[in-house]
Short mmCIF file of C-alpha atoms and ligand atoms in Angstrom, two decimals:
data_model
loop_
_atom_site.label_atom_id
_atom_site.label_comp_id
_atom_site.label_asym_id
_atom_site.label_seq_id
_atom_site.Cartn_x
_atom_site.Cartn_y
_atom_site.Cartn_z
CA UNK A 7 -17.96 28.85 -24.79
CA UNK A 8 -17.74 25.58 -26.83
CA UNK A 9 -13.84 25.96 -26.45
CA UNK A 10 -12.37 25.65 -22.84
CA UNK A 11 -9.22 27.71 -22.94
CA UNK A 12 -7.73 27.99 -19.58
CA UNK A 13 -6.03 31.84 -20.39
CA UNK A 14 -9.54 33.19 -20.97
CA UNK A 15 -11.34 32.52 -17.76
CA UNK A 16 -15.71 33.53 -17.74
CA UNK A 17 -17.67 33.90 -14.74
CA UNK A 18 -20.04 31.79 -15.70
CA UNK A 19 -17.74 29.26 -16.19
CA UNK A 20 -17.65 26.78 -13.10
CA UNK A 21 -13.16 26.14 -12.52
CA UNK A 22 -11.85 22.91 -11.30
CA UNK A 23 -7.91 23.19 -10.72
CA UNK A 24 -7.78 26.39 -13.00
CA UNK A 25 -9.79 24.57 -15.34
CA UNK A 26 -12.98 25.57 -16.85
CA UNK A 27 -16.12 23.30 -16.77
CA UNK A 28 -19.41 24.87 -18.88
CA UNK A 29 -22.41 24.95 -16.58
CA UNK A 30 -24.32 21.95 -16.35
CA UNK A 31 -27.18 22.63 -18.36
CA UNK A 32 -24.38 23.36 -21.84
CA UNK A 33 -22.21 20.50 -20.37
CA UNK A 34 -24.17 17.88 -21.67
CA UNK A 35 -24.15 18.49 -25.07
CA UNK A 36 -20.45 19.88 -24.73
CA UNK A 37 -19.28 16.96 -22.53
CA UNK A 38 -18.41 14.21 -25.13
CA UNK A 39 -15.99 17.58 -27.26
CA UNK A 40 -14.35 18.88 -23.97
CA UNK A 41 -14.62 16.10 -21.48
CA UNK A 42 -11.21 13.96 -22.28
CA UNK A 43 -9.01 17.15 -22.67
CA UNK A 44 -10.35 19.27 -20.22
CA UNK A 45 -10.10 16.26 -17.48
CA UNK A 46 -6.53 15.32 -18.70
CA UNK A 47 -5.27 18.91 -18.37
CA UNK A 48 -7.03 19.32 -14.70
CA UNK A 49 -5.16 15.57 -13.89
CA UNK A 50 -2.13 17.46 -15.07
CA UNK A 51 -2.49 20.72 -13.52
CA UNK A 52 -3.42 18.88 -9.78
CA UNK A 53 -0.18 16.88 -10.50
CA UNK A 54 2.56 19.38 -11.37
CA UNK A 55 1.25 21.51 -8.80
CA UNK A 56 1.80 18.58 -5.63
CA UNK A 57 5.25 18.21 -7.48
CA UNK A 58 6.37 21.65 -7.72
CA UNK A 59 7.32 22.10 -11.28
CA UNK A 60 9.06 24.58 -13.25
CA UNK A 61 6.40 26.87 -14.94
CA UNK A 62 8.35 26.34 -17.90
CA UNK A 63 8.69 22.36 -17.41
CA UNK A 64 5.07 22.24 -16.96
CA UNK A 65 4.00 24.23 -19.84
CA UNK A 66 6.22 22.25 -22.16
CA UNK A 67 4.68 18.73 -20.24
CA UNK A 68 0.98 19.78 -20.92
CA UNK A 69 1.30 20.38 -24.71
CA UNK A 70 1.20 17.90 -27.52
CA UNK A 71 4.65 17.89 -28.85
CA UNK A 72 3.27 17.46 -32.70
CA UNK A 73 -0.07 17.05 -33.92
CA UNK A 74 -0.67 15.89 -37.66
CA UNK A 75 -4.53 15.98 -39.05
CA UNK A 76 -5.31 14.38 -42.41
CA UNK A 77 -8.38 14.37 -45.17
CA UNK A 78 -8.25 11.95 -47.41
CA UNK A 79 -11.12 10.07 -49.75
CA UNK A 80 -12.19 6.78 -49.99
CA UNK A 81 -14.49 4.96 -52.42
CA UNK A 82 -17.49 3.29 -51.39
CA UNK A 83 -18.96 0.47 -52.33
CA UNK A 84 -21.88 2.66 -54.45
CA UNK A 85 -18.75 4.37 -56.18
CA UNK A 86 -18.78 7.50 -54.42
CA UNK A 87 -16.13 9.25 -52.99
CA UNK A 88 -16.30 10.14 -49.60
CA UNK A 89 -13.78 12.60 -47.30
CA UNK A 90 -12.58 11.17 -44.08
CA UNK A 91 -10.51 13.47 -41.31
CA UNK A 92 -8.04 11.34 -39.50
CA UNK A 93 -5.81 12.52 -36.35
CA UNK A 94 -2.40 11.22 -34.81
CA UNK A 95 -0.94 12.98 -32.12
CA UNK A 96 2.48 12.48 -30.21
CA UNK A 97 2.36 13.71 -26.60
CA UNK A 98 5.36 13.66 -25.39
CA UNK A 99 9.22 11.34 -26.42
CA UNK A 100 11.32 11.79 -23.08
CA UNK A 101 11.09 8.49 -22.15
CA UNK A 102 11.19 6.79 -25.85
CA UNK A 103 9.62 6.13 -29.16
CA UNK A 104 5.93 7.48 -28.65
CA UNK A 105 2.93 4.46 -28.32
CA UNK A 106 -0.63 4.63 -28.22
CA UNK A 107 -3.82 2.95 -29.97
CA UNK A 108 -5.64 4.25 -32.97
CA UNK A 109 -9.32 5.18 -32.57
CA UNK A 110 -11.81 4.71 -35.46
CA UNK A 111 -15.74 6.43 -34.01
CA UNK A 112 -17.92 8.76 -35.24
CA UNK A 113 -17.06 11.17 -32.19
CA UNK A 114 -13.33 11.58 -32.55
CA UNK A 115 -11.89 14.55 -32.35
CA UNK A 116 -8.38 16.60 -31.74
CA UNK A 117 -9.18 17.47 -28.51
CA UNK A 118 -9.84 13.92 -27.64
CA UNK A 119 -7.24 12.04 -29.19
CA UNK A 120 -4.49 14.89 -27.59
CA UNK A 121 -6.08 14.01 -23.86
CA UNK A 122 -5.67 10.07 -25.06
CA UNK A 123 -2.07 10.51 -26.10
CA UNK A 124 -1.49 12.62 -23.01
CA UNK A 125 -2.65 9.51 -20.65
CA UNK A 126 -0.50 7.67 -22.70
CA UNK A 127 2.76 9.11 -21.60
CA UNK A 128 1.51 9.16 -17.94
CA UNK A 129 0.67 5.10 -18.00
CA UNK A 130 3.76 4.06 -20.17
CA UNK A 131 6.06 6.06 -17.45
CA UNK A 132 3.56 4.90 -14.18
CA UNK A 133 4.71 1.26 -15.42
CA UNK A 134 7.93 1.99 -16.39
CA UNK A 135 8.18 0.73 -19.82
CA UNK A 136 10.38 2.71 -22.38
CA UNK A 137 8.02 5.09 -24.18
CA UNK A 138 6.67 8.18 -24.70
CA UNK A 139 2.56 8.73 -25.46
CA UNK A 140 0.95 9.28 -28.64
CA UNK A 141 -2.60 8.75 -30.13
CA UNK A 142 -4.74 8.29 -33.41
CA UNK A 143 -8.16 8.69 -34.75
CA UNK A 144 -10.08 8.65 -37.28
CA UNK A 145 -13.52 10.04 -37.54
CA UNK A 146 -15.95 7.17 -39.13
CA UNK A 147 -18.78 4.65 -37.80
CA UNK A 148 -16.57 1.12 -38.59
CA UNK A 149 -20.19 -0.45 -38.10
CA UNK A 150 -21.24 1.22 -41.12
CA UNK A 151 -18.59 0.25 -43.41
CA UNK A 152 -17.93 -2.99 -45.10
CA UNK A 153 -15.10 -4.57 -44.99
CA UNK A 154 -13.74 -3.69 -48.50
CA UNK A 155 -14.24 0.41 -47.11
CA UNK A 156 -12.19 -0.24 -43.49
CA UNK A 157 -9.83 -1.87 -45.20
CA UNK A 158 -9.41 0.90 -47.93
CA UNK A 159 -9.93 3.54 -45.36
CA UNK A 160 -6.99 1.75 -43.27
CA UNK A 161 -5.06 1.65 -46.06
CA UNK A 162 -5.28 5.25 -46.87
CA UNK A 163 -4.91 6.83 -43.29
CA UNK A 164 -1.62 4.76 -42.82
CA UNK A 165 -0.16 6.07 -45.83
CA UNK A 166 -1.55 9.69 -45.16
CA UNK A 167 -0.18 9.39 -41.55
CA UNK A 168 3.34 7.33 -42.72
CA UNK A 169 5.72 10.06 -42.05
CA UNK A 170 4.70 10.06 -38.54
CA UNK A 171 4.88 6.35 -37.71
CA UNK A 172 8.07 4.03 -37.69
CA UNK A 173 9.14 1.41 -35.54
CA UNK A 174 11.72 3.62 -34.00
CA UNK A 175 9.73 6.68 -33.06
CA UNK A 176 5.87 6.22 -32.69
CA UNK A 177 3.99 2.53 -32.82
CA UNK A 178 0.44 2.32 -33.06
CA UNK A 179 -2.07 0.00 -31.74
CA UNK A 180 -5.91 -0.97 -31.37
CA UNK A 181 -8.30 0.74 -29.15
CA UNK A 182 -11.57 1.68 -29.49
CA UNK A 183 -13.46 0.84 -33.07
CA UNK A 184 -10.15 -1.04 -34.59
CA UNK A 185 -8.93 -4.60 -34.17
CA UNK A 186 -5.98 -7.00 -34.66
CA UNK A 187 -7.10 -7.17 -38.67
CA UNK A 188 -7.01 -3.26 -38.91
CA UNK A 189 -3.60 -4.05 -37.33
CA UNK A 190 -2.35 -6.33 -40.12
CA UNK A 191 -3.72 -3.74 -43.15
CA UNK A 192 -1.47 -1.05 -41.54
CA UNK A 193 1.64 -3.38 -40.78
CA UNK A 194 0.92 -4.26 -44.66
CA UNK A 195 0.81 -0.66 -46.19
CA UNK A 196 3.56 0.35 -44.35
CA UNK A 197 5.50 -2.28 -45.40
CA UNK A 198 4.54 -2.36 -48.88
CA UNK A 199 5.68 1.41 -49.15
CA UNK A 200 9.11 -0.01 -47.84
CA UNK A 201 9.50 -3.39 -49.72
CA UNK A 202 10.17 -5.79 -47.05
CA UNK A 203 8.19 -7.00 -43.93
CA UNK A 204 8.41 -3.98 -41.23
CA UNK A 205 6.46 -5.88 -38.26
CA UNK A 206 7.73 -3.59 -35.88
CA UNK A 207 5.49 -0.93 -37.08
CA UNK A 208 2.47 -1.83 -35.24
CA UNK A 209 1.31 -4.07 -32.72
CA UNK A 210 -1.69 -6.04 -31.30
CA UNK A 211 -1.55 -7.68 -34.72
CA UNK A 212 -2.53 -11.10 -35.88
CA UNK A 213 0.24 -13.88 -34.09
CA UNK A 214 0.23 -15.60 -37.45
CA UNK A 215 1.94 -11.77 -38.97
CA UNK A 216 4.17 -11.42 -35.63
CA UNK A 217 1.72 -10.50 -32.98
CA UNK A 218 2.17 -11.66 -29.60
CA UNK A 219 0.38 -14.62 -27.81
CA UNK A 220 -1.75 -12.96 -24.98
CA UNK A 221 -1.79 -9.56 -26.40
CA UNK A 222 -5.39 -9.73 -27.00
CA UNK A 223 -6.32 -10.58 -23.72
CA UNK A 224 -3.49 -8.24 -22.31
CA UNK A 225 -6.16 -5.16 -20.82
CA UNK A 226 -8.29 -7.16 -19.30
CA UNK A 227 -5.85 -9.83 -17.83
CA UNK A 228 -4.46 -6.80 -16.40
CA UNK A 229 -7.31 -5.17 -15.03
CA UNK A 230 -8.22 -8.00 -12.79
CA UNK A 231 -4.95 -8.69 -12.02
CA UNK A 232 -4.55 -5.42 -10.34
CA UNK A 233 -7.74 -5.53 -8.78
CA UNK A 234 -6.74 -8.62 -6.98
CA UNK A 235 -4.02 -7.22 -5.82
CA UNK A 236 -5.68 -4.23 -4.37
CA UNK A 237 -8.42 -6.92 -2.81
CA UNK A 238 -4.55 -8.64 -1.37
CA UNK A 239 -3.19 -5.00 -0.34
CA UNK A 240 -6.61 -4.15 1.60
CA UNK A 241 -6.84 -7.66 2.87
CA UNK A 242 -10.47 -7.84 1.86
CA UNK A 243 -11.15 -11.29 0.79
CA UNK A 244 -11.35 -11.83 -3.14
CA UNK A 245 -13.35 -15.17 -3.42
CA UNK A 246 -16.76 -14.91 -4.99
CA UNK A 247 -16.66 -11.25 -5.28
CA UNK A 248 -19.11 -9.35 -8.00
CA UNK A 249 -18.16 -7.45 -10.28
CA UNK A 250 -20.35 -5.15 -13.14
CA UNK A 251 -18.65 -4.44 -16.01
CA UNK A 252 -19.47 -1.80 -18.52
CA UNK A 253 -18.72 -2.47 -21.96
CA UNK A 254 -18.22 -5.62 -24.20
CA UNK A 255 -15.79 -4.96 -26.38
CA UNK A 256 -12.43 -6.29 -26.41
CA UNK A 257 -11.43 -4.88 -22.82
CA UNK A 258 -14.64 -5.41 -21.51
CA UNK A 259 -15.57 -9.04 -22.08
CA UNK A 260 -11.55 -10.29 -21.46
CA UNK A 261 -12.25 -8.41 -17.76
CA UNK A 262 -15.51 -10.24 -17.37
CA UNK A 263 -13.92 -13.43 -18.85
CA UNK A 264 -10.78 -13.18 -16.28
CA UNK A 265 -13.22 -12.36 -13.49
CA UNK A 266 -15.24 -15.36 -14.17
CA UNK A 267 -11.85 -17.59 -14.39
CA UNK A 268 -10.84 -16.03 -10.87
CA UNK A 269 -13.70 -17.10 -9.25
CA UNK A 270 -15.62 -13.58 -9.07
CA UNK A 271 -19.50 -13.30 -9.81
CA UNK A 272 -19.96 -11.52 -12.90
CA UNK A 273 -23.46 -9.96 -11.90
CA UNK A 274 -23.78 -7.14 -15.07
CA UNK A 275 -22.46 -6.57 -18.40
CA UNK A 276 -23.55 -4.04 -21.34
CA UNK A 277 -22.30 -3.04 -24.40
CA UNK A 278 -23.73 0.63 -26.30
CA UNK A 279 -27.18 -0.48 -26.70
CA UNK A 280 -27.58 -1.48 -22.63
CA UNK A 281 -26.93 -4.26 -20.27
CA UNK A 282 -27.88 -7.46 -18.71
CA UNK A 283 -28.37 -8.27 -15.19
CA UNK A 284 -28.36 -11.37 -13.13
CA UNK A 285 -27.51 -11.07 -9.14
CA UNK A 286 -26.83 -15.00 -9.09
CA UNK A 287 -23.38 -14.41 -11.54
CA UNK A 288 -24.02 -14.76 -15.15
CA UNK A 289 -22.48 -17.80 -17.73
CA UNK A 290 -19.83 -15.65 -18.87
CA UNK A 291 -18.18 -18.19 -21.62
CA UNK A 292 -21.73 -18.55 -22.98
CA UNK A 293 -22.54 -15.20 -23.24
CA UNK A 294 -18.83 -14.59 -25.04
CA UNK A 295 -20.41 -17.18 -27.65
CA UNK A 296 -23.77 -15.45 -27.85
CA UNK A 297 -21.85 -12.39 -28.68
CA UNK A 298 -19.74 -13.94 -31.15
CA UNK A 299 -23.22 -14.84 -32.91
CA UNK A 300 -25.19 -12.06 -32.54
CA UNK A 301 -22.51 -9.00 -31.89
CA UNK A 302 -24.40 -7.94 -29.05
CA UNK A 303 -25.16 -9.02 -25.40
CA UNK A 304 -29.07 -8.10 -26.61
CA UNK A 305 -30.90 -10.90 -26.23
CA UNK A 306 -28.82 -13.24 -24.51
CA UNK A 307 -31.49 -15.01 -22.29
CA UNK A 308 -29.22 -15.52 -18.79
CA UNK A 309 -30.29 -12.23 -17.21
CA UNK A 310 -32.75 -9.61 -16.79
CA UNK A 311 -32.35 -6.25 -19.60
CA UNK A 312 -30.99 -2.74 -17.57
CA UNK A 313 -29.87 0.43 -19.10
CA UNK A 314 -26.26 1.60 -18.95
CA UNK A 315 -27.15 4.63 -16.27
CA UNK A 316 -28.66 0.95 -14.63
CA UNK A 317 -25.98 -0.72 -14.75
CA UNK A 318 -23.19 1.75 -12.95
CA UNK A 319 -25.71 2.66 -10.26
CA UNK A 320 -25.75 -1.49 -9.28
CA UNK A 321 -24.46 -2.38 -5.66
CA UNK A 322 -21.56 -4.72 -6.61
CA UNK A 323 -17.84 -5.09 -5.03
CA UNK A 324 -16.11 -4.33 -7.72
CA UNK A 325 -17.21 -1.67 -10.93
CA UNK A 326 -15.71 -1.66 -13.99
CA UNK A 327 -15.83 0.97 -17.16
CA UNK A 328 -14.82 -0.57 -20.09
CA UNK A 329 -16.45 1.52 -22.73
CA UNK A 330 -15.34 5.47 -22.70
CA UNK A 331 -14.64 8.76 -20.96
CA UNK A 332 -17.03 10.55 -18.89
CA UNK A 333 -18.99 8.20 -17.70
CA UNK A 334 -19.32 8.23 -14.08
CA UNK A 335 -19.77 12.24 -13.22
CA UNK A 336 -20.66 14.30 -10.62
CA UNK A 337 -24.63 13.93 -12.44
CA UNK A 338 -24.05 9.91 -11.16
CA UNK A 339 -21.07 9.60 -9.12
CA UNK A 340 -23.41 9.58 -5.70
CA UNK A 341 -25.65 7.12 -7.04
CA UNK A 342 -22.01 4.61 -7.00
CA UNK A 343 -22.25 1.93 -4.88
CA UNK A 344 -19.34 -0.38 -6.05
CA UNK A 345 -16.87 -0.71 -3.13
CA UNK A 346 -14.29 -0.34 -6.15
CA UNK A 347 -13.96 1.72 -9.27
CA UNK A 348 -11.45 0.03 -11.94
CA UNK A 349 -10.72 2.08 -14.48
CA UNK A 350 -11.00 -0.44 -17.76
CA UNK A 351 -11.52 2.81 -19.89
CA UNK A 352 -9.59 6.02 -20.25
CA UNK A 353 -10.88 8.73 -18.15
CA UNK A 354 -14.38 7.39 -17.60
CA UNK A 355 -14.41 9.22 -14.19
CA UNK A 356 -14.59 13.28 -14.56
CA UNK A 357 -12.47 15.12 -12.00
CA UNK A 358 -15.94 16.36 -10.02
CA UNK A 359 -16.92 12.67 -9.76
CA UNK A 360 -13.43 11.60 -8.60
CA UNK A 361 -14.38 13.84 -5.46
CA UNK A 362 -17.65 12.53 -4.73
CA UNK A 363 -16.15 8.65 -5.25
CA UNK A 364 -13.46 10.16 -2.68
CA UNK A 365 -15.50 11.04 -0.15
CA UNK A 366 -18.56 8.02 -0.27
CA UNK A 367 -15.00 6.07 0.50
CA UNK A 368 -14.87 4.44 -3.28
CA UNK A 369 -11.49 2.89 -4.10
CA UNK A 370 -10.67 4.27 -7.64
CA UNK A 371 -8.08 2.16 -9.42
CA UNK A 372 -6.76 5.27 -11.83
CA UNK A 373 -6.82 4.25 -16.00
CA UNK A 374 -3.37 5.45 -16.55
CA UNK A 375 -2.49 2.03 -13.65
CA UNK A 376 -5.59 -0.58 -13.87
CA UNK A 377 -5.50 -0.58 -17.98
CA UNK A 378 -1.96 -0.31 -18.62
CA UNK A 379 -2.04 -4.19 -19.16
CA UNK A 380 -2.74 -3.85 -23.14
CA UNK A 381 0.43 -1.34 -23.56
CA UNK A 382 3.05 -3.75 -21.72
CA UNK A 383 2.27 -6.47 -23.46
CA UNK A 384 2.22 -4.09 -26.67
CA UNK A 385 6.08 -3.13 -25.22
CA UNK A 386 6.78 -7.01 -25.46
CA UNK A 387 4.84 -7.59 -28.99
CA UNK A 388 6.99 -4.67 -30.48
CA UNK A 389 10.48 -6.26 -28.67
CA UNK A 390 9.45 -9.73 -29.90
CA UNK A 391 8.98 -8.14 -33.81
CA UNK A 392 12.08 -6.60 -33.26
CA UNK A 393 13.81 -9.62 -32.23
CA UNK A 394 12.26 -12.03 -34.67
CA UNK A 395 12.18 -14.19 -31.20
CA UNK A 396 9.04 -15.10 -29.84
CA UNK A 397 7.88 -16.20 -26.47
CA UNK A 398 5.31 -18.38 -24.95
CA UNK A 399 1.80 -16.79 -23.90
CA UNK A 400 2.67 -18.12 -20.13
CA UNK A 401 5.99 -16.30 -20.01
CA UNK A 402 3.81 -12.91 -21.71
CA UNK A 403 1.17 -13.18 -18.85
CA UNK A 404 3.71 -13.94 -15.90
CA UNK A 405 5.24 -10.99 -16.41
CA UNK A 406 2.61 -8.72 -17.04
CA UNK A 407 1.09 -9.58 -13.98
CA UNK A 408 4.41 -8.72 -12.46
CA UNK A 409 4.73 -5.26 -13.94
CA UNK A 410 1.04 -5.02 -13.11
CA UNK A 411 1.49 -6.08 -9.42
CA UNK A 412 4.71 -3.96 -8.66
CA UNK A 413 3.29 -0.94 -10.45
CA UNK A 414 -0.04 -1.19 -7.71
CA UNK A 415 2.10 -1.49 -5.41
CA UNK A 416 5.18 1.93 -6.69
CA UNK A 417 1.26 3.82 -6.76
CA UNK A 418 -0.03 2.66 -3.81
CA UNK A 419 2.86 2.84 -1.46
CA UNK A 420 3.58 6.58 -2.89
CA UNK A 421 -0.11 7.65 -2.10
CA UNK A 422 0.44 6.34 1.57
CA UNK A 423 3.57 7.91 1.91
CA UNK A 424 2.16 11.09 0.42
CA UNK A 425 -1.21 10.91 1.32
CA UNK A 426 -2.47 10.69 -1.59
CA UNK A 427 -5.50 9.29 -3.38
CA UNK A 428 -4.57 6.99 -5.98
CA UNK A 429 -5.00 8.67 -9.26
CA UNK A 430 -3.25 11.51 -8.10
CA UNK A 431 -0.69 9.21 -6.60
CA UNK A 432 -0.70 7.48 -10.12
CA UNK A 433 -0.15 10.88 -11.85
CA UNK A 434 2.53 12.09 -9.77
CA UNK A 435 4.28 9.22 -10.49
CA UNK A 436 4.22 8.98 -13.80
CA UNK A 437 4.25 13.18 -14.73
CA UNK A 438 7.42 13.19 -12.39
CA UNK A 439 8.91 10.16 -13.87
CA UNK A 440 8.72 12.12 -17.36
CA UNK A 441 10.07 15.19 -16.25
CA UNK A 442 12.56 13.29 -14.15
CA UNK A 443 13.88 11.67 -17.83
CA UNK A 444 13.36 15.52 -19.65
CA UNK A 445 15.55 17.03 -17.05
CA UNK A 446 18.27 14.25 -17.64
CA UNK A 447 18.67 14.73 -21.04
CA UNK A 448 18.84 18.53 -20.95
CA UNK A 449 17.68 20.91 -22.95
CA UNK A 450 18.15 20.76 -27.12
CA UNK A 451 20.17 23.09 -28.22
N1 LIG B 22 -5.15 1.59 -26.83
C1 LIG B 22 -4.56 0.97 -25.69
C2 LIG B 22 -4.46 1.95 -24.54
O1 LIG B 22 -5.22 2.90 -24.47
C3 LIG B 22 -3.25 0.27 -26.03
C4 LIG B 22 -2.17 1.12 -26.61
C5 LIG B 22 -0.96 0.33 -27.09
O2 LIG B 22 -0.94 -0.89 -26.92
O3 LIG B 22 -0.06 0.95 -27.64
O4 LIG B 22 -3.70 1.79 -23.63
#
């Protein structure tokens, strides 16, 4: 029951698009395991189906192409030894080298990172830059380890995981739990196991090691970007709009911080332990500072304290999950009142919610479009450490809105053309782009 496998169908199993959901009262518990790969495989299934595929096509397209687990051990600080089970997964390599972040929670498992480096193929190909999807976890709470254990742990994973990686076939990145110094430890393993500098191997690293100016900033630069285009698109009028935005991480507070630059009113932000709330906009570069300090929005005194359920359930133009999947369900998804959902997140929005937002007439900006912003301007970090040529942050966000505003616009004019909504429109695109490239290059041997 715990493992949704779509050959062995149950009656008391409730199917979306072929694919099995547990009851409600088992799916809470079950949610966070079979959530992210049971909602990318219905995404998939929805897709291939509107374009027709070949049965055989479409099997191959909605399997991991390799999947490498690791143990390893790592001293402690108290001199113990303790096991750690690490993940990387490459989706899919029709359309290049495979990309995709590397996870570092508590929560991580196979299932998950295979959805995560599934979505990664579909945004790489929705935005048309040159890669194929991949993924990487490792199971750990980074808030409970020092530094001297993260950067051991780092250390260890790369190496367990180095036959997988390279800068021609499959580049890693941050994402949830790691950052541009995690980054630098596995650009420096790798390369110490080589003997000369091999910056190509990762990116969203440190610039002073090779990363790219306005990588960090990339997701959430990106985010908003999009949404203002949508706001253009619609011709609803942008200025002053409010936006909620769950999460504070890295994604999170760079959307709240590019809101607040735009001119939006930044009504609600949380982070895990709940949000903060003020309907007159809050100081969004002083509550970046506060965080700095205390590593939480707790506390900060420009706003009232809300929970997280609070915070999605707020009446605000423009919603934004930034912190992970399965978020906004079919328990909440009625209770939505944003007039847009932009997905910050991957898969925050189950497919049974994505109906309800459908039909209370919620715009969902789809993941695999609205956060593609950190990948392209990974795809320019990795051609810069290539080149050994670097380029100014202006040039890195001009055209990454570009990408960002012509890719709205290949989704959106698709979804009109085949009435569509837009993650399915987003989907289609991107699925049919991949087997578009796998049907080019024929089939090995
Ligand atoms: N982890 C990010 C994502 O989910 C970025 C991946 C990358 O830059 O390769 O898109």
């Amino acid at each position: 029951m715990t493992i949704i496998d779509p050959l062995r169908p149950s009656s008391a199993l409730l199917q979306i698009n072929g694919v099995e959901f547990p009851p409600p009262s088992q799916r809470r518990a079950t949610e966070k395991r079979e959530g992210a790969y049971a909602t990318a495989l219905a995404q998939f299934d929805r897709a291939a189906q509107i374009l027709n595929l070949d049965p055989g096509l479409a099997d191959t397209l909605r399997s991991c192409k390799r999947e490498l687990t690791v143990n390893f051990p790592v001293k402690m600080d108290n001199g113990e030894v303790r096991r750690f089970t690490g993940y990387r997964v490459h989706h899919n390599t029709a359309r290049g080298p495979t990309k995709g972040g590397i996870r570092y929670a508590p929560t991580v498992d196979l299932d998950e990172v295979r959805a995560l480096a599934m979505w990664m193929t579909w945004k790489c190909a929705v935005v048309n830059i040159p890669y194929g999807g991949a993924k990487g976890g490792v199971v750990c709470n980074p808030k409970e380890l020092s530094l001297r254990e993260l950067e051991g742990l780092t250390r260890r994973y790369t190496t367990e995981i180095s036959s997988f990686i390279s800068p021609e076939g499959d580049i890693p990145a941050p994402d949830m739990g790691t950052n541009p110094q995690i980054m630098a430890w596995i650009m420096d393993t790798y390369s110490m196991h080589r003997g000369y500098s091999v910056p190509a191997i990762v990116t969203g690293k440190p610039i002073n090691i090779g990363g790219s100016a306005g990588r960090f900033e990339a997701t959430g630069r990106g985010i908003m970007f999009t949404v203002r285009e949508a706001y253009r698109t619609f011709g609803w009028d942008f200025d002053g709009i409010s936006v909620v935005v769950q999460g504070f991480g890295n994604v999170g507070s760079i959307t709240a911080q590019t809101a607040h630059e735009m001119g939006c009113r930044v009504i609600a932000v949380s982070d895990v332990e709940g949000g903060i709330y003020n309907p007159k906009g809050l100081d969004i570069p002083r509550l970046r500072r506060y965080v700095r300090e205390h590593s939480t929005v707790q506390g900060f005194d420009g706003g009232d304290r809300i929970t997280n359920a609070e915070l999605l359930e707020l009446p605000c133009d423009v919603l934004v999950p930034a912190a992970t999947e399965n978020q906004i369900t079919r328990a909440n998804a009625d209770r939505i009142k944003a007039r847009v959902v932009a997905e910050g997140a991957n898969g925050p929005t189950t497919p049974e919610a994505d109906e309800i937002l459908m039909a209370n007439n919620v715009l969902v900006i789809p993941d695999i479009l609205c956060n593609a912003g950190g990948v392209i301007v990974s795809y320019f970090e990795w051609v810069q450490s290539l080149q050994q040529l670097f380029w100014e942050e202006d040039d890195v966000t001009h055209r990454l809105e570009r990408i960002m505003v012509r890719s709205f616009h290949d989704v959106y004019e698709q979804s009109i053309r085949m009435n569509l909504d837009l993650r399915t429109s987003a989907l289609v695109l991107g699925i049919g782009r991949v087997a578009e490239a796998t049907q080019t290059r024929g089939l090995y041997p």
